[in-house]
Amino acid sequence: MNARTPEPGERTPSTRDIRRWRQYLADEQAEAAVYRDLANRRAGEERQILLALADAEGRHEEHWRQLLGSNIGSPRRGALRTRFLALLARRFGSVFVLALAQRAEGRSPYDADADATNAMAADETVHEEVVRGLAARGRKRLSGTFRAAVFGVNDGLVSNLALVLGIGATGVPAATILFTGIAGLLAGALSMGAGEYVSVRSQRELLEASTPAAPAKSVLSHLDLAANELTLVYRARGMSEDEAEAYARGVLATAYAATGPISAVSPQAPTHDEHEAIGTGTGAALSSFCFFASGALLPVLPYLFGMSGYAAIIVATILVGVALLATGAVVGLLSGGPPLKRALRQLVIGLGAAAVTYLLGLVFGTTLG
C-alpha cells in the first residue's frame, strides 16, 4: 500500500499516533468479527442488523487504514475484552455477549480523539443503542426463568447462611447445624418452586384472560356501519375516540370486502409474545427449585466435610460471599449496568442479613446458656 500523503498543514503522525491507530484498527476488526459471529447464529431481522453493524465497523477500519498508509505494519490483536467477546460469540452467541458488547460500545474513545471523525463517534453512540435494543429482545426471552433463577439462588445463599450462622452461634453441635441446614435447603427449595409455579401460572392466566379474541367474519359483517360499535373495542384498549373511529371503519370495510378471516380486534400485530416474557410455570418452578438448592448448599458444605466451630462459619461465609459477588456481576452484565457495583451491592445486602441473624444467635445462645 502506498504511503498516505499528508494534507497541507496536517501534522506528521508520531510513533505514538501510529501505535494508537494500529490498535484502533485491530479493535475495529475484532468488533466486526464479533458481530459477524453473532449474525451467523441468528436469522431474519436480527441477523441483518448485526451484519449492518459489522459493515459499519468495517468503515471505521478503513478510516484507520487510510491514516496509517504504509505504516499499517503487521496485524495486531484486538483489545482483550473484544477478543473475549469474540470467543463467547463463537461458542454461545447469547444475550450475555450482547450485554457485554453494549458496554464495550459505550466505552468508545472516539469522542475524545481528534483523529476520529465526528461521524465515527456518532456511529459508536448509535451502535450502543442498537446493541441495547438487541440485548433487550434477549432479556425478554429469558426474563421469566432468569428472574426465578436469580431470586432462587440469592434466597438460598442468604437464607440458609443466615440459618446456619444463627443456629451455629447458639453453640449447638455441628451435626445439628448440618441437619438444620439440609432441612432449610429442602424446605426452602420446595417452597420456592411451588411459589414460582403458582405465581407464573397465575400471571399467564391473567394475560390469557386479557388476550383479544378474534370475531368471525360473519359477525363483523352484521355490525351496524352507522353505529359502529367496534369503535368501543378500540377505545377500551387505549385509542382516542377519533383514532378508534377511523380504525374501526377500516376494519369493517375490510370485513365486507375481504373473503378470508379477519383479525379485527388488535389495532397492531403483536411484536412479541407476552407469555414468553414471563416464562412457563414449570420452567420457573424447576429453575427456582434448582437454583435455591444450589445456593442453599454452599453454607452447608463445610459441615458436610466435617468442619465445625468458627472455621466452618468462616468458610461458609467466604463461599457464600464469592457466590453473591458472582450472581451480582451476572445481573449487572445482563442489565447493562456496572458488574462490580452490582456485585458489591449483592454482597453487602446478603452478608448484612446473615450478620444480623448471627448476632441474634449469639444473644439467644448466651441467654439460653
Coordinates of C-alpha atoms in Angstrom, one line a residue:
M1 CA 0.0 0.0 0.0
N2 CA 1.3 3.5 -0.9
A3 CA 2.1 5.9 1.8
R4 CA -0.7 8.4 2.5
T5 CA 0.2 12.0 1.5
P6 CA -0.5 14.4 4.4
E7 CA -2.8 17.2 3.6
P8 CA -1.4 20.8 3.7
G9 CA -0.9 21.9 7.3
E10 CA -1.5 18.4 8.6
R11 CA 0.9 17.1 11.2
T12 CA 3.1 14.2 10.6
P13 CA 2.0 11.2 12.7
S14 CA 4.2 10.4 15.6
T15 CA 5.2 6.9 16.7
R16 CA 2.6 7.1 19.4
D17 CA -0.1 8.1 16.9
I18 CA 0.8 5.1 14.7
R19 CA 0.7 2.8 17.6
R20 CA -2.8 4.1 18.7
W21 CA -4.2 3.9 15.1
R22 CA -2.9 0.3 14.7
Q23 CA -4.7 -0.6 18.0
Y24 CA -7.9 1.1 16.8
L25 CA -7.7 -0.8 13.5
A26 CA -7.3 -4.1 15.3
D27 CA -10.2 -3.3 17.7
E28 CA -12.5 -2.5 14.7
Q29 CA -11.6 -5.7 13.0
A30 CA -12.2 -7.7 16.2
E31 CA -15.6 -6.0 16.8
A32 CA -16.7 -6.6 13.2
A33 CA -15.8 -10.3 13.7
V34 CA -17.9 -10.4 16.9
Y35 CA -21.0 -9.0 15.1
R36 CA -20.5 -11.4 12.2
D37 CA -20.2 -14.4 14.5
L38 CA -23.4 -13.3 16.3
A39 CA -25.2 -12.9 13.0
N40 CA -24.2 -16.4 12.0
R41 CA -26.3 -17.7 15.0
R42 CA -29.4 -15.6 14.2
A43 CA -31.9 -15.2 11.3
G44 CA -34.2 -12.6 9.9
E45 CA -34.1 -9.1 11.1
E46 CA -31.6 -9.6 13.9
R47 CA -29.1 -11.2 11.5
Q48 CA -29.4 -8.2 9.1
I49 CA -28.9 -5.7 11.9
L50 CA -25.8 -7.5 13.2
L51 CA -24.3 -7.6 9.7
A52 CA -25.0 -3.9 9.2
L53 CA -23.1 -3.3 12.5
A54 CA -20.2 -5.3 11.2
D55 CA -20.2 -3.3 7.9
A56 CA -20.2 -0.1 10.0
E57 CA -17.1 -1.3 11.9
G58 CA -15.6 -2.1 8.5
R59 CA -16.0 1.6 7.5
H60 CA -14.2 2.6 10.7
E61 CA -11.5 0.1 9.9
E62 CA -11.0 1.7 6.5
H63 CA -10.5 5.1 8.1
W64 CA -7.6 3.9 10.2
R65 CA -6.1 2.1 7.2
Q66 CA -6.2 5.3 5.3
L67 CA -4.5 7.2 8.1
L68 CA -1.8 4.6 8.5
G69 CA -1.0 4.1 4.9
S70 CA 2.3 2.3 4.6
N71 CA 2.7 2.4 8.4
I72 CA -0.1 -0.2 8.8
G73 CA 2.5 -2.8 9.9
S74 CA 1.8 -6.4 10.8
P75 CA -1.7 -7.4 12.0
R76 CA -2.3 -6.8 15.7
R77 CA -4.7 -8.4 18.1
G78 CA -7.7 -6.5 19.4
A79 CA -8.3 -5.5 23.0
L80 CA -8.6 -8.3 25.4
R81 CA -12.2 -7.6 26.2
T82 CA -13.0 -7.7 22.4
R83 CA -11.2 -11.0 21.9
F84 CA -13.1 -12.4 24.9
L85 CA -16.4 -11.2 23.3
A86 CA -15.4 -12.9 20.0
L87 CA -14.7 -16.2 21.9
L88 CA -18.1 -16.0 23.6
A89 CA -19.9 -15.1 20.3
R90 CA -18.4 -18.1 18.5
R91 CA -19.2 -20.5 21.4
F92 CA -22.5 -19.2 22.6
G93 CA -23.9 -16.2 20.8
S94 CA -26.1 -15.4 23.8
V95 CA -27.6 -12.3 25.4
F96 CA -24.6 -12.2 27.6
V97 CA -22.4 -11.4 24.6
L98 CA -24.8 -8.6 23.5
A99 CA -24.8 -7.2 27.0
L100 CA -21.0 -7.1 27.1
A101 CA -21.0 -5.6 23.6
Q102 CA -23.3 -2.9 24.7
R103 CA -20.9 -1.9 27.5
A104 CA -18.0 -2.1 25.0
E105 CA -19.7 0.3 22.6
G106 CA -20.4 2.7 25.4
R107 CA -16.7 2.9 26.2
S108 CA -15.6 4.2 22.7
P109 CA -12.6 6.6 22.8
Y110 CA -13.5 8.4 19.6
D111 CA -15.3 11.3 21.3
A112 CA -12.0 12.4 22.8
D113 CA -9.8 11.5 19.9
A114 CA -9.1 14.3 17.3
D115 CA -8.1 11.7 14.7
A116 CA -11.5 10.0 14.7
T117 CA -14.3 11.7 12.7
N118 CA -17.4 13.1 14.3
A119 CA -19.4 10.5 12.2
M120 CA -17.4 7.7 13.8
A121 CA -18.0 9.0 17.3
A122 CA -21.7 9.3 16.5
D123 CA -21.7 5.8 15.0
E124 CA -20.4 4.3 18.2
T125 CA -23.1 6.1 20.3
V126 CA -25.8 4.8 17.9
H127 CA -24.2 1.3 18.0
E128 CA -24.6 1.2 21.7
E129 CA -28.3 1.9 21.4
V130 CA -28.7 -0.7 18.6
V131 CA -27.0 -3.4 20.7
R132 CA -29.1 -2.3 23.7
G133 CA -32.2 -3.0 21.6
L134 CA -31.0 -6.4 20.5
A135 CA -30.0 -7.3 24.1
A136 CA -33.4 -6.2 25.3
R137 CA -35.0 -8.7 23.0
G138 CA -32.9 -11.5 24.5
R139 CA -33.6 -10.3 28.0
K140 CA -37.4 -10.5 27.3
R141 CA -37.0 -14.1 26.1
L142 CA -35.3 -15.2 29.3
S143 CA -36.6 -12.7 31.9
G144 CA -39.1 -15.1 33.5
T145 CA -36.9 -18.0 34.1
F146 CA -33.8 -15.8 34.8
R147 CA -35.8 -13.8 37.4
A148 CA -36.7 -17.0 39.1
A149 CA -33.1 -18.3 38.9
V150 CA -31.5 -15.2 40.3
F151 CA -34.1 -14.8 43.1
G152 CA -33.8 -18.5 43.9
V153 CA -30.0 -18.7 44.2
N154 CA -29.8 -15.5 46.2
D155 CA -32.6 -16.5 48.5
G156 CA -30.9 -19.9 49.0
L157 CA -27.5 -18.3 49.7
V158 CA -28.7 -15.7 52.2
S159 CA -31.5 -17.6 54.0
N160 CA -29.5 -20.8 54.5
L161 CA -26.3 -18.9 55.5
A162 CA -28.4 -16.9 58.0
L163 CA -30.0 -20.1 59.3
V164 CA -26.6 -21.9 59.6
L165 CA -24.9 -18.9 61.3
G166 CA -27.8 -18.2 63.6
I167 CA -28.0 -21.8 64.8
G168 CA -24.2 -22.1 64.9
A169 CA -23.9 -19.0 67.1
T170 CA -26.0 -20.7 69.8
G171 CA -23.3 -23.3 70.4
V172 CA -25.2 -26.4 69.3
P173 CA -23.2 -29.4 67.9
A174 CA -22.0 -29.4 64.3
A175 CA -24.4 -32.3 63.4
T176 CA -27.4 -30.3 64.5
I177 CA -26.2 -27.4 62.3
L178 CA -25.8 -29.7 59.3
F179 CA -29.2 -31.3 59.6
T180 CA -30.8 -27.9 60.2
G181 CA -29.1 -26.6 57.0
I182 CA -30.2 -29.5 55.0
A183 CA -33.8 -29.2 56.3
G184 CA -33.7 -25.5 55.4
L185 CA -32.4 -26.3 51.9
L186 CA -35.2 -28.8 51.2
A187 CA -38.0 -26.7 52.7
G188 CA -36.9 -23.5 51.0
A189 CA -36.3 -25.1 47.6
L190 CA -39.8 -26.8 47.6
S191 CA -41.4 -23.7 48.8
M192 CA -39.7 -21.5 46.2
G193 CA -40.5 -24.0 43.4
A194 CA -44.2 -24.2 44.4
G195 CA -44.5 -20.5 44.8
E196 CA -42.9 -19.7 41.5
Y197 CA -45.2 -22.2 39.7
V198 CA -48.3 -20.7 41.2
S199 CA -47.1 -17.2 40.6
V200 CA -46.2 -17.7 36.9
R201 CA -49.3 -19.8 36.2
S202 CA -51.5 -17.0 37.7
Q203 CA -49.7 -14.4 35.7
R204 CA -50.1 -16.3 32.4
E205 CA -53.8 -16.9 33.2
L206 CA -54.3 -13.2 33.7
L207 CA -52.6 -12.5 30.3
E208 CA -54.8 -15.1 28.6
A209 CA -57.9 -13.5 30.1
S210 CA -56.8 -10.2 28.6
T211 CA -55.8 -11.5 25.2
P212 CA -58.2 -10.3 22.4
A213 CA -60.4 -12.9 20.8
A214 CA -60.8 -12.5 17.0
P215 CA -64.5 -12.5 16.0
A216 CA -65.5 -14.3 12.8
K217 CA -66.0 -12.5 9.5
S218 CA -69.8 -13.2 9.7
V219 CA -70.0 -11.3 13.0
L220 CA -68.2 -8.3 11.6
S221 CA -70.3 -8.1 8.5
H222 CA -73.5 -7.9 10.6
L223 CA -72.4 -4.9 12.6
D224 CA -74.2 -1.7 12.0
L225 CA -71.9 0.6 10.0
A226 CA -73.7 3.7 11.3
A227 CA -73.5 2.7 15.0
N228 CA -70.0 1.1 14.5
E229 CA -69.8 -0.5 18.0
L230 CA -66.4 -1.9 17.1
T231 CA -65.2 1.6 17.9
L232 CA -65.8 0.8 21.6
V233 CA -63.4 -2.1 21.4
Y234 CA -60.5 0.1 20.4
R235 CA -61.4 2.9 22.8
A236 CA -61.4 0.3 25.6
R237 CA -57.9 -0.6 24.5
G238 CA -56.5 2.9 24.8
M239 CA -57.2 4.6 21.4
S240 CA -58.7 8.0 21.3
E241 CA -62.3 8.3 20.0
D242 CA -61.2 9.7 16.7
E243 CA -58.4 7.1 16.2
A244 CA -60.8 4.2 17.2
E245 CA -63.5 5.5 14.8
A246 CA -61.1 5.7 11.9
Y247 CA -59.5 2.3 12.6
A248 CA -62.9 0.5 13.2
R249 CA -64.3 1.9 9.9
G250 CA -61.2 0.5 8.1
V251 CA -61.7 -2.9 9.7
L252 CA -65.4 -3.0 8.8
A253 CA -64.7 -2.0 5.3
T254 CA -62.2 -4.9 5.0
A255 CA -64.7 -7.3 6.6
Y256 CA -67.2 -6.5 3.9
A257 CA -64.7 -6.7 1.1
A258 CA -62.4 -9.5 2.0
T259 CA -63.0 -13.2 1.5
G260 CA -60.7 -14.5 4.2
P261 CA -60.9 -14.4 8.0
I262 CA -60.5 -11.0 9.7
S263 CA -58.2 -10.3 12.6
A264 CA -60.1 -7.2 13.8
V265 CA -59.6 -6.8 17.5
S266 CA -56.0 -5.9 17.6
P267 CA -55.0 -2.5 16.2
Q268 CA -51.5 -3.6 15.7
A269 CA -50.0 -7.0 15.2
P270 CA -48.2 -8.1 18.4
T271 CA -44.4 -7.8 18.1
H272 CA -43.7 -10.4 20.8
D273 CA -45.4 -12.9 22.9
E274 CA -46.2 -11.5 26.3
H275 CA -46.3 -15.1 27.7
E276 CA -42.7 -15.6 26.5
A277 CA -41.5 -12.7 28.7
I278 CA -42.7 -14.4 31.9
G279 CA -41.7 -17.9 31.0
T280 CA -43.7 -21.1 31.8
G281 CA -44.8 -22.2 35.3
T282 CA -42.9 -25.5 35.1
G283 CA -39.7 -23.8 33.8
A284 CA -39.8 -21.1 36.5
A285 CA -40.5 -23.7 39.2
L286 CA -37.7 -26.0 38.2
S287 CA -35.3 -23.1 37.8
S288 CA -36.2 -21.7 41.2
F289 CA -36.0 -25.1 42.9
C290 CA -32.6 -26.0 41.5
F291 CA -31.0 -22.6 42.0
F292 CA -32.3 -22.2 45.5
A293 CA -31.0 -25.7 46.3
S294 CA -27.6 -24.9 44.8
G295 CA -27.3 -21.6 46.7
A296 CA -28.5 -23.1 50.0
L297 CA -26.0 -26.0 49.6
L298 CA -22.9 -23.7 49.9
P299 CA -23.4 -22.7 53.6
V300 CA -23.8 -26.4 54.5
L301 CA -20.7 -27.6 52.6
P302 CA -18.2 -27.0 55.5
Y303 CA -20.3 -29.1 57.8
L304 CA -20.7 -31.9 55.2
F305 CA -16.9 -32.1 55.1
G306 CA -16.7 -32.4 58.9
M307 CA -15.7 -28.9 59.8
S308 CA -17.2 -27.2 62.9
G309 CA -16.9 -24.1 65.1
Y310 CA -15.6 -20.8 63.8
A311 CA -13.7 -22.4 61.0
A312 CA -16.9 -23.8 59.4
I313 CA -18.6 -20.4 59.9
I314 CA -15.7 -18.5 58.2
V315 CA -15.6 -21.0 55.3
A316 CA -19.3 -20.9 54.8
T317 CA -19.3 -17.1 54.8
I318 CA -16.5 -16.9 52.2
L319 CA -18.2 -19.4 49.9
V320 CA -21.5 -17.5 50.1
G321 CA -19.7 -14.2 49.6
V322 CA -18.0 -15.4 46.4
A323 CA -21.3 -16.7 45.1
L324 CA -23.1 -13.4 45.9
L325 CA -20.4 -11.5 44.0
A326 CA -20.7 -13.8 41.0
T327 CA -24.5 -13.6 40.8
G328 CA -24.4 -9.8 41.3
A329 CA -21.9 -9.5 38.5
V330 CA -24.0 -11.6 36.2
V331 CA -27.1 -9.5 36.9
G332 CA -25.0 -6.4 36.2
L333 CA -23.8 -7.7 32.9
L334 CA -27.3 -8.7 31.7
S335 CA -28.8 -5.4 32.8
G336 CA -26.1 -3.4 31.1
G337 CA -25.0 -1.9 34.4
P338 CA -21.6 -1.9 36.1
P339 CA -20.9 -5.5 37.2
L340 CA -18.7 -4.6 40.1
K341 CA -21.2 -2.2 41.6
R342 CA -24.0 -4.8 41.3
A343 CA -21.7 -7.5 42.8
L344 CA -20.7 -5.4 45.8
R345 CA -24.4 -4.4 46.4
Q346 CA -25.4 -8.1 46.4
L347 CA -22.5 -8.9 48.8
V348 CA -23.4 -6.2 51.3
I349 CA -27.1 -7.0 51.4
G350 CA -26.6 -10.7 51.6
L351 CA -23.9 -10.8 54.3
G352 CA -25.6 -8.0 56.2
A353 CA -28.8 -10.1 56.6
A354 CA -26.7 -13.1 57.7
A355 CA -24.7 -11.0 60.2
V356 CA -27.9 -9.8 61.8
T357 CA -29.1 -13.4 62.3
Y358 CA -25.7 -14.4 63.6
L359 CA -25.8 -11.7 66.2
L360 CA -29.3 -12.8 67.3
G361 CA -28.0 -16.3 67.6
L362 CA -25.2 -15.1 69.8
V363 CA -27.7 -13.3 72.0
F364 CA -30.1 -16.2 72.3
G365 CA -27.2 -18.6 72.8
T366 CA -25.9 -16.5 75.7
T367 CA -29.4 -16.2 77.2
L368 CA -30.1 -20.0 76.9
G369 CA -26.7 -20.8 78.2

